[in-house]
mmCIF file of C-alpha atoms (C1' of nucleotides) in Angstrom:
data_model
loop_
_atom_site.group_PDB
_atom_site.id
_atom_site.type_symbol
_atom_site.label_atom_id
_atom_site.label_comp_id
_atom_site.label_asym_id
_atom_site.label_seq_id
_atom_site.Cartn_x
_atom_site.Cartn_y
_atom_site.Cartn_z
ATOM 1 C CA MET A 1 0.000 0.000 0.000
ATOM 2 C CA GLY A 2 1.246 3.458 -0.870
ATOM 3 C CA ALA A 3 1.122 6.628 1.155
ATOM 4 C CA VAL A 4 -2.300 7.326 2.656
ATOM 5 C CA ARG A 5 -4.010 10.204 4.447
ATOM 6 C CA ILE A 6 -6.237 9.165 7.353
ATOM 7 C CA ALA A 7 -8.577 11.366 9.387
ATOM 8 C CA THR A 8 -11.156 11.371 12.164
ATOM 9 C CA TRP A 9 -13.959 13.890 12.651
ATOM 10 C CA ASN A 10 -16.895 14.202 15.018
ATOM 11 C CA VAL A 11 -19.260 15.915 12.571
ATOM 12 C CA ASN A 12 -22.183 16.442 15.010
ATOM 13 C CA SER A 13 -24.863 15.256 12.557
ATOM 14 C CA ILE A 14 -23.872 14.044 9.097
ATOM 15 C CA ARG A 15 -27.069 15.358 7.541
ATOM 16 C CA SER A 16 -26.587 18.902 8.798
ATOM 17 C CA ARG A 17 -22.839 18.791 8.003
ATOM 18 C CA ILE A 18 -22.815 17.067 4.607
ATOM 19 C CA GLU A 19 -22.227 20.286 2.625
ATOM 20 C CA ARG A 20 -19.055 20.808 4.632
ATOM 21 C CA VAL A 21 -17.860 17.201 4.819
ATOM 22 C CA ILE A 22 -17.986 16.415 1.087
ATOM 23 C CA PRO A 23 -16.005 19.497 -0.078
ATOM 24 C CA TRP A 24 -13.558 18.963 2.793
ATOM 25 C CA LEU A 25 -12.916 15.360 1.698
ATOM 26 C CA GLU A 26 -12.335 16.461 -1.872
ATOM 27 C CA ARG A 27 -10.139 19.404 -0.876
ATOM 28 C CA THR A 28 -7.953 17.591 1.651
ATOM 29 C CA GLU A 29 -7.618 14.369 -0.365
ATOM 30 C CA VAL A 30 -8.237 12.201 2.655
ATOM 31 C CA ASP A 31 -8.240 8.490 1.816
ATOM 32 C CA VAL A 32 -9.980 7.211 4.944
ATOM 33 C CA LEU A 33 -12.264 9.223 7.235
ATOM 34 C CA ALA A 34 -13.579 7.882 10.544
ATOM 35 C CA ILE A 35 -16.760 9.772 11.437
ATOM 36 C CA GLN A 36 -18.490 10.150 14.810
ATOM 37 C CA GLU A 37 -21.892 11.509 15.840
ATOM 38 C CA THR A 38 -23.652 10.914 12.553
ATOM 39 C CA LYS A 39 -26.900 11.250 14.587
ATOM 40 C CA THR A 40 -28.934 9.323 12.098
ATOM 41 C CA ARG A 41 -30.554 6.006 11.336
ATOM 42 C CA GLU A 42 -29.184 3.842 8.569
ATOM 43 C CA ASP A 43 -31.936 4.723 6.095
ATOM 44 C CA GLN A 44 -31.269 8.467 6.451
ATOM 45 C CA PHE A 45 -27.484 8.364 5.928
ATOM 46 C CA PRO A 46 -26.402 10.233 2.753
ATOM 47 C CA PHE A 47 -24.454 7.307 1.266
ATOM 48 C CA PHE A 48 -24.736 8.567 -2.306
ATOM 49 C CA ARG A 49 -22.991 11.853 -1.553
ATOM 50 C CA PHE A 50 -19.852 9.891 -0.625
ATOM 51 C CA GLU A 51 -20.189 7.347 -3.412
ATOM 52 C CA GLU A 52 -20.456 9.998 -6.128
ATOM 53 C CA ILE A 53 -17.033 11.368 -5.169
ATOM 54 C CA GLY A 54 -15.421 7.935 -5.050
ATOM 55 C CA TYR A 55 -15.737 6.776 -1.449
ATOM 56 C CA GLU A 56 -17.239 3.598 -0.074
ATOM 57 C CA VAL A 57 -19.017 4.082 3.254
ATOM 58 C CA ALA A 58 -19.958 1.848 6.167
ATOM 59 C CA HIS A 59 -22.281 3.309 8.775
ATOM 60 C CA HIS A 60 -23.622 2.122 12.123
ATOM 61 C CA GLY A 61 -26.533 4.171 13.420
ATOM 62 C CA LEU A 62 -29.495 3.065 15.525
ATOM 63 C CA ASN A 63 -31.382 6.322 16.194
ATOM 64 C CA GLN A 64 -30.803 10.057 16.495
ATOM 65 C CA TRP A 65 -27.980 9.594 19.003
ATOM 66 C CA ASN A 66 -24.339 8.663 18.513
ATOM 67 C CA GLY A 67 -23.660 6.919 15.187
ATOM 68 C CA VAL A 68 -20.270 6.081 13.644
ATOM 69 C CA ALA A 69 -19.083 5.645 10.072
ATOM 70 C CA ILE A 70 -16.002 5.006 7.944
ATOM 71 C CA ALA A 71 -15.541 6.419 4.435
ATOM 72 C CA SER A 72 -12.700 5.091 2.289
ATOM 73 C CA ARG A 73 -11.346 5.373 -1.249
ATOM 74 C CA VAL A 74 -8.642 2.726 -0.635
ATOM 75 C CA GLY A 75 -10.984 -0.215 -0.057
ATOM 76 C CA LEU A 76 -13.407 -1.089 2.716
ATOM 77 C CA SER A 77 -13.946 -4.665 3.854
ATOM 78 C CA ASP A 78 -14.651 -6.848 6.901
ATOM 79 C CA VAL A 79 -16.994 -4.293 8.446
ATOM 80 C CA GLN A 80 -17.808 -4.881 12.113
ATOM 81 C CA ALA A 81 -20.286 -2.825 14.172
ATOM 82 C CA GLY A 82 -19.501 -2.901 17.883
ATOM 83 C CA PHE A 83 -16.614 -4.685 19.590
ATOM 84 C CA ALA A 84 -16.758 -7.915 21.579
ATOM 85 C CA GLY A 85 -17.665 -7.252 25.205
ATOM 86 C CA ALA A 86 -18.889 -3.689 24.703
ATOM 87 C CA PRO A 87 -21.265 -2.828 27.555
ATOM 88 C CA LEU A 88 -24.895 -1.909 26.964
ATOM 89 C CA TRP A 89 -26.328 1.316 28.364
ATOM 90 C CA GLY A 90 -28.343 1.419 31.564
ATOM 91 C CA GLU A 91 -31.048 -0.666 33.179
ATOM 92 C CA GLY A 92 -32.675 -1.190 29.817
ATOM 93 C CA GLU A 93 -29.384 -2.620 28.478
ATOM 94 C CA THR A 94 -29.745 -0.496 25.369
ATOM 95 C CA PRO A 95 -27.254 -1.025 22.546
ATOM 96 C CA GLU A 96 -25.567 2.175 21.344
ATOM 97 C CA ALA A 97 -23.825 2.899 18.036
ATOM 98 C CA ARG A 98 -20.355 3.865 19.267
ATOM 99 C CA HIS A 99 -17.924 1.628 17.380
ATOM 100 C CA LEU A 100 -17.385 0.604 13.788
ATOM 101 C CA ALA A 101 -14.379 -1.208 12.314
ATOM 102 C CA ALA A 102 -13.306 -1.885 8.735
ATOM 103 C CA THR A 103 -10.146 -2.811 6.842
ATOM 104 C CA CYS A 104 -9.001 -0.020 4.505
ATOM 105 C CA GLY A 105 -5.704 0.070 2.619
ATOM 106 C CA GLY A 106 -4.268 -2.746 4.711
ATOM 107 C CA LEU A 107 -5.094 -0.994 7.988
ATOM 108 C CA ARG A 108 -7.680 -2.056 10.548
ATOM 109 C CA ILE A 109 -9.616 1.169 11.155
ATOM 110 C CA ASN A 110 -11.714 1.626 14.313
ATOM 111 C CA SER A 111 -14.041 4.641 14.562
ATOM 112 C CA VAL A 112 -14.956 5.211 18.220
ATOM 113 C CA TYR A 113 -17.345 7.549 19.978
ATOM 114 C CA VAL A 114 -16.589 7.157 23.673
ATOM 115 C CA PRO A 115 -19.588 7.799 25.963
ATOM 116 C CA ASN A 116 -19.844 11.237 27.562
ATOM 117 C CA GLY A 117 -19.697 10.765 31.338
ATOM 118 C CA ARG A 118 -21.738 13.950 31.855
ATOM 119 C CA ASN A 119 -20.441 14.499 35.379
ATOM 120 C CA LEU A 120 -18.435 12.682 38.027
ATOM 121 C CA VAL A 121 -21.420 11.100 39.829
ATOM 122 C CA ASP A 122 -23.698 10.363 36.867
ATOM 123 C CA PRO A 123 -24.371 6.716 35.927
ATOM 124 C CA HIS A 124 -23.037 7.637 32.484
ATOM 125 C CA MET A 125 -19.590 8.009 34.082
ATOM 126 C CA ASP A 126 -19.522 4.378 35.230
ATOM 127 C CA TYR A 127 -20.716 3.344 31.783
ATOM 128 C CA LYS A 128 -17.967 5.400 30.147
ATOM 129 C CA VAL A 129 -15.208 3.880 32.265
ATOM 130 C CA GLU A 130 -16.548 0.357 31.768
ATOM 131 C CA TRP A 131 -16.865 0.936 28.017
ATOM 132 C CA LEU A 132 -13.212 2.014 27.878
ATOM 133 C CA ALA A 133 -12.102 -0.979 29.951
ATOM 134 C CA ARG A 134 -13.785 -3.346 27.505
ATOM 135 C CA LEU A 135 -12.359 -1.381 24.562
ATOM 136 C CA ARG A 136 -8.922 -1.837 26.113
ATOM 137 C CA ASP A 137 -9.433 -5.615 26.181
ATOM 138 C CA ALA A 138 -10.485 -5.613 22.524
ATOM 139 C CA ALA A 139 -7.604 -3.295 21.607
ATOM 140 C CA LEU A 140 -5.115 -5.724 23.145
ATOM 141 C CA THR A 141 -6.397 -8.443 20.819
ATOM 142 C CA TRP A 142 -6.386 -6.165 17.757
ATOM 143 C CA ALA A 143 -2.790 -5.060 18.370
ATOM 144 C CA ALA A 144 -1.661 -8.676 18.105
ATOM 145 C CA GLN A 145 -3.489 -9.142 14.799
ATOM 146 C CA GLY A 146 -1.901 -6.471 12.602
ATOM 147 C CA PRO A 147 -1.630 -2.742 11.853
ATOM 148 C CA THR A 148 -4.481 -1.128 13.802
ATOM 149 C CA MET A 149 -5.766 2.413 14.260
ATOM 150 C CA ILE A 150 -8.293 3.498 16.903
ATOM 151 C CA MET A 151 -9.542 7.019 16.355
ATOM 152 C CA GLY A 152 -12.414 9.236 17.262
ATOM 153 C CA ASP A 153 -13.947 11.358 19.990
ATOM 154 C CA TRP A 154 -12.647 10.008 23.300
ATOM 155 C CA ASN A 155 -14.372 12.601 25.506
ATOM 156 C CA ILE A 156 -11.220 12.650 27.646
ATOM 157 C CA ALA A 157 -8.485 15.251 27.993
ATOM 158 C CA PRO A 158 -5.541 13.028 29.015
ATOM 159 C CA GLN A 159 -3.275 15.836 30.240
ATOM 160 C CA ASP A 160 -3.837 19.131 32.059
ATOM 161 C CA GLU A 161 -2.544 21.035 29.029
ATOM 162 C CA ASP A 162 -5.392 19.514 26.969
ATOM 163 C CA VAL A 163 -7.996 21.879 28.438
ATOM 164 C CA TRP A 164 -8.141 25.663 28.382
ATOM 165 C CA SER A 165 -8.549 25.851 32.161
ATOM 166 C CA MET A 166 -8.025 23.120 34.748
ATOM 167 C CA GLU A 167 -9.792 25.346 37.247
ATOM 168 C CA PHE A 168 -12.891 25.345 35.079
ATOM 169 C CA TYR A 169 -12.823 21.558 34.622
ATOM 170 C CA ALA A 170 -11.665 20.650 38.132
ATOM 171 C CA ASP A 171 -15.021 19.190 39.215
ATOM 172 C CA LYS A 172 -16.245 18.222 35.740
ATOM 173 C CA SER A 173 -16.067 15.290 33.364
ATOM 174 C CA HIS A 174 -13.193 14.646 30.881
ATOM 175 C CA VAL A 175 -10.205 15.262 33.188
ATOM 176 C CA SER A 176 -10.797 12.996 36.206
ATOM 177 C CA PRO A 177 -8.157 10.425 37.234
ATOM 178 C CA ARG A 178 -10.605 7.572 36.494
ATOM 179 C CA GLU A 179 -11.177 8.708 32.927
ATOM 180 C CA ARG A 180 -7.503 9.419 32.324
ATOM 181 C CA ALA A 181 -6.507 6.003 33.684
ATOM 182 C CA ALA A 182 -9.049 4.338 31.404
ATOM 183 C CA PHE A 183 -7.615 6.171 28.373
ATOM 184 C CA ARG A 184 -4.042 5.395 29.398
ATOM 185 C CA ALA A 185 -4.911 1.701 29.674
ATOM 186 C CA VAL A 186 -5.957 1.649 26.015
ATOM 187 C CA VAL A 187 -2.674 3.306 25.014
ATOM 188 C CA GLU A 188 -0.722 0.829 27.135
ATOM 189 C CA ALA A 189 -2.434 -2.049 25.345
ATOM 190 C CA GLY A 190 0.009 -1.275 22.532
ATOM 191 C CA TYR A 191 -0.781 2.069 20.907
ATOM 192 C CA ALA A 192 0.739 5.488 20.314
ATOM 193 C CA ASP A 193 -0.839 8.938 19.897
ATOM 194 C CA LEU A 194 0.094 9.784 16.288
ATOM 195 C CA VAL A 195 -0.576 13.531 16.506
ATOM 196 C CA ARG A 196 0.790 14.777 19.825
ATOM 197 C CA PRO A 197 4.479 14.306 18.915
ATOM 198 C CA LEU A 198 3.997 16.625 15.925
ATOM 199 C CA HIS A 199 1.657 19.047 17.671
ATOM 200 C CA PRO A 200 2.586 19.258 21.354
ATOM 201 C CA GLY A 201 0.536 21.497 23.643
ATOM 202 C CA PRO A 202 -0.356 23.580 25.402
ATOM 203 C CA LYS A 203 -3.241 25.302 23.604
ATOM 204 C CA VAL A 204 -3.670 22.594 20.983
ATOM 205 C CA TYR A 205 -7.367 21.660 20.918
ATOM 206 C CA THR A 206 -9.776 19.644 18.779
ATOM 207 C CA TYR A 207 -13.098 20.706 20.323
ATOM 208 C CA TRP A 208 -14.631 24.018 21.339
ATOM 209 C CA ASP A 209 -18.088 24.307 22.924
ATOM 210 C CA TYR A 210 -20.583 26.233 20.806
ATOM 211 C CA GLN A 211 -21.468 28.376 23.810
ATOM 212 C CA GLN A 212 -19.758 31.464 25.189
ATOM 213 C CA LEU A 213 -17.671 32.149 22.047
ATOM 214 C CA ARG A 214 -15.260 29.447 23.189
ATOM 215 C CA PHE A 215 -13.614 29.039 19.771
ATOM 216 C CA GLN A 216 -13.127 32.743 19.282
ATOM 217 C CA LYS A 217 -11.641 32.942 22.786
ATOM 218 C CA GLY A 218 -9.301 29.976 22.275
ATOM 219 C CA ARG A 219 -11.020 27.999 25.020
ATOM 220 C CA GLY A 220 -11.045 24.382 23.803
ATOM 221 C CA MET A 221 -10.170 20.828 24.725
ATOM 222 C CA ARG A 222 -8.046 18.160 23.056
ATOM 223 C CA ILE A 223 -10.342 15.127 23.152
ATOM 224 C CA ASP A 224 -10.130 13.674 19.616
ATOM 225 C CA PHE A 225 -7.233 11.281 19.140
ATOM 226 C CA ILE A 226 -5.716 8.977 16.556
ATOM 227 C CA LEU A 227 -4.042 6.001 18.248
ATOM 228 C CA ALA A 228 -2.235 3.279 16.328
ATOM 229 C CA THR A 229 0.049 0.309 16.750
ATOM 230 C CA PRO A 230 3.821 0.972 16.519
ATOM 231 C CA ASP A 231 4.098 -0.326 12.942
ATOM 232 C CA VAL A 232 1.633 2.384 11.880
ATOM 233 C CA ALA A 233 3.209 5.038 14.128
ATOM 234 C CA ALA A 234 6.539 4.459 12.376
ATOM 235 C CA ARG A 235 4.938 5.494 9.064
ATOM 236 C CA VAL A 236 3.719 8.947 10.183
ATOM 237 C CA THR A 237 5.064 11.758 8.008
ATOM 238 C CA GLY A 238 2.709 14.538 9.080
ATOM 239 C CA ALA A 239 -0.337 15.504 11.125
ATOM 240 C CA LEU A 240 -2.895 18.297 11.181
ATOM 241 C CA ILE A 241 -5.725 19.494 13.407
ATOM 242 C CA ASP A 242 -7.789 21.406 10.865
ATOM 243 C CA ARG A 243 -8.947 24.418 12.888
ATOM 244 C CA GLU A 244 -10.130 26.099 9.701
ATOM 245 C CA GLU A 245 -13.085 23.691 9.672
ATOM 246 C CA ARG A 246 -14.231 24.950 13.090
ATOM 247 C CA LYS A 247 -14.680 28.444 11.687
ATOM 248 C CA GLY A 248 -17.794 30.104 10.340
ATOM 249 C CA LYS A 249 -21.469 29.291 10.144
ATOM 250 C CA GLY A 250 -22.459 25.628 10.128
ATOM 251 C CA ALA A 251 -19.240 24.234 11.636
ATOM 252 C CA SER A 252 -19.132 21.134 13.830
ATOM 253 C CA ASP A 253 -17.942 21.803 17.363
ATOM 254 C CA HIS A 254 -15.013 19.446 16.606
ATOM 255 C CA ALA A 255 -12.169 19.970 14.129
ATOM 256 C CA PRO A 256 -10.997 17.117 11.867
ATOM 257 C CA VAL A 257 -7.724 15.445 12.888
ATOM 258 C CA VAL A 258 -5.515 14.169 10.051
ATOM 259 C CA VAL A 259 -2.372 12.036 9.739
ATOM 260 C CA ASP A 260 -0.220 11.164 6.740
ATOM 261 C CA LEU A 261 1.332 7.705 6.523
ATOM 262 C CA ALA A 262 4.243 6.755 4.276
ATOM 263 C CA ASP A 263 4.307 3.607 2.133
ATOM 264 C CA ALA A 264 4.101 0.433 4.143
ATOM 265 C "C1'" DA B 1 -31.746 39.983 30.340
ATOM 266 C "C1'" DT B 2 -32.963 34.485 35.179
ATOM 267 C "C1'" DG B 3 -30.493 33.706 29.173
ATOM 268 C "C1'" DG B 4 -26.368 31.792 26.960
ATOM 269 C "C1'" DT B 5 -25.317 27.142 21.329
ATOM 270 C "C1'" DA B 6 -26.475 23.508 18.359
ATOM 271 C "C1'" DG B 7 -28.903 19.328 16.606
ATOM 272 C "C1'" DA B 8 -32.719 15.762 16.339
ATOM 273 C "C1'" DA B 9 -37.157 15.036 17.259
ATOM 274 C "C1'" DA B 10 -41.160 15.852 19.503
ATOM 275 C "C1'" DT B 11 -42.374 19.078 23.632
ATOM 276 C "C1'" DT B 12 -37.342 17.258 25.687
ATOM 277 C "C1'" DC B 13 -32.848 15.004 25.476
ATOM 278 C "C1'" DT B 14 -27.993 15.149 24.479
ATOM 279 C "C1'" DA B 15 -23.600 17.234 24.189
#
DNA sequence: ATGGTAGAAATTCTA
């Protein structure tokens, strides 16, 4: 496989964002895009818009919440929705669309949308930590099977420098020791952060709340990550957090994160 | 001025 450009992007509704996503794909020449928060059922996903510009798409969406997809122009096979052991949500044991895997260009691509813990004492926080623990178990298996990438919205800021104010987040979700330990455990299952070495902080963010002019004020969080096994990490030739896509009317609250990989 | 932003769907939930 030759050089490839891989990206992840929480689009916050694929239907409301499609007129940004399609031109962005064409402009940036991304070969594989992992998408999170499609917020749509299968029958409402705009498959044709991707197909008409040369991408195959796999999507996993159950309702108006969550939803993950992978678009690829370097092949897309062995699609798997959900990983083995993934917990169900709540008393109702509701399945949620938070993981999709496919093989693209010789790489095993995992698009993940980690649950939002909401706050430190919410039941969603226990669910989040459990979900990450089970992801870690799956990730350990994947790392032994071949070149693997796990990318998406992790809803965790692993380091203090990954938020605009630790004082603001001190008693909130995303920065707690539990969440950070759960993220670190996935990394320690055999993965590297492909972007941080090229774009160290502080003040490097991938998400800015829509409220309070957070983007304009530079008040963001780094919560979207591309992790990969060492064989993939050794191929990285460049990385970009595309802040331009956070600008203007109709932007997602997340920026796309992009890496370039050299020939295998 | 008791709000604030955005999206999906249904009069509220999620982030």
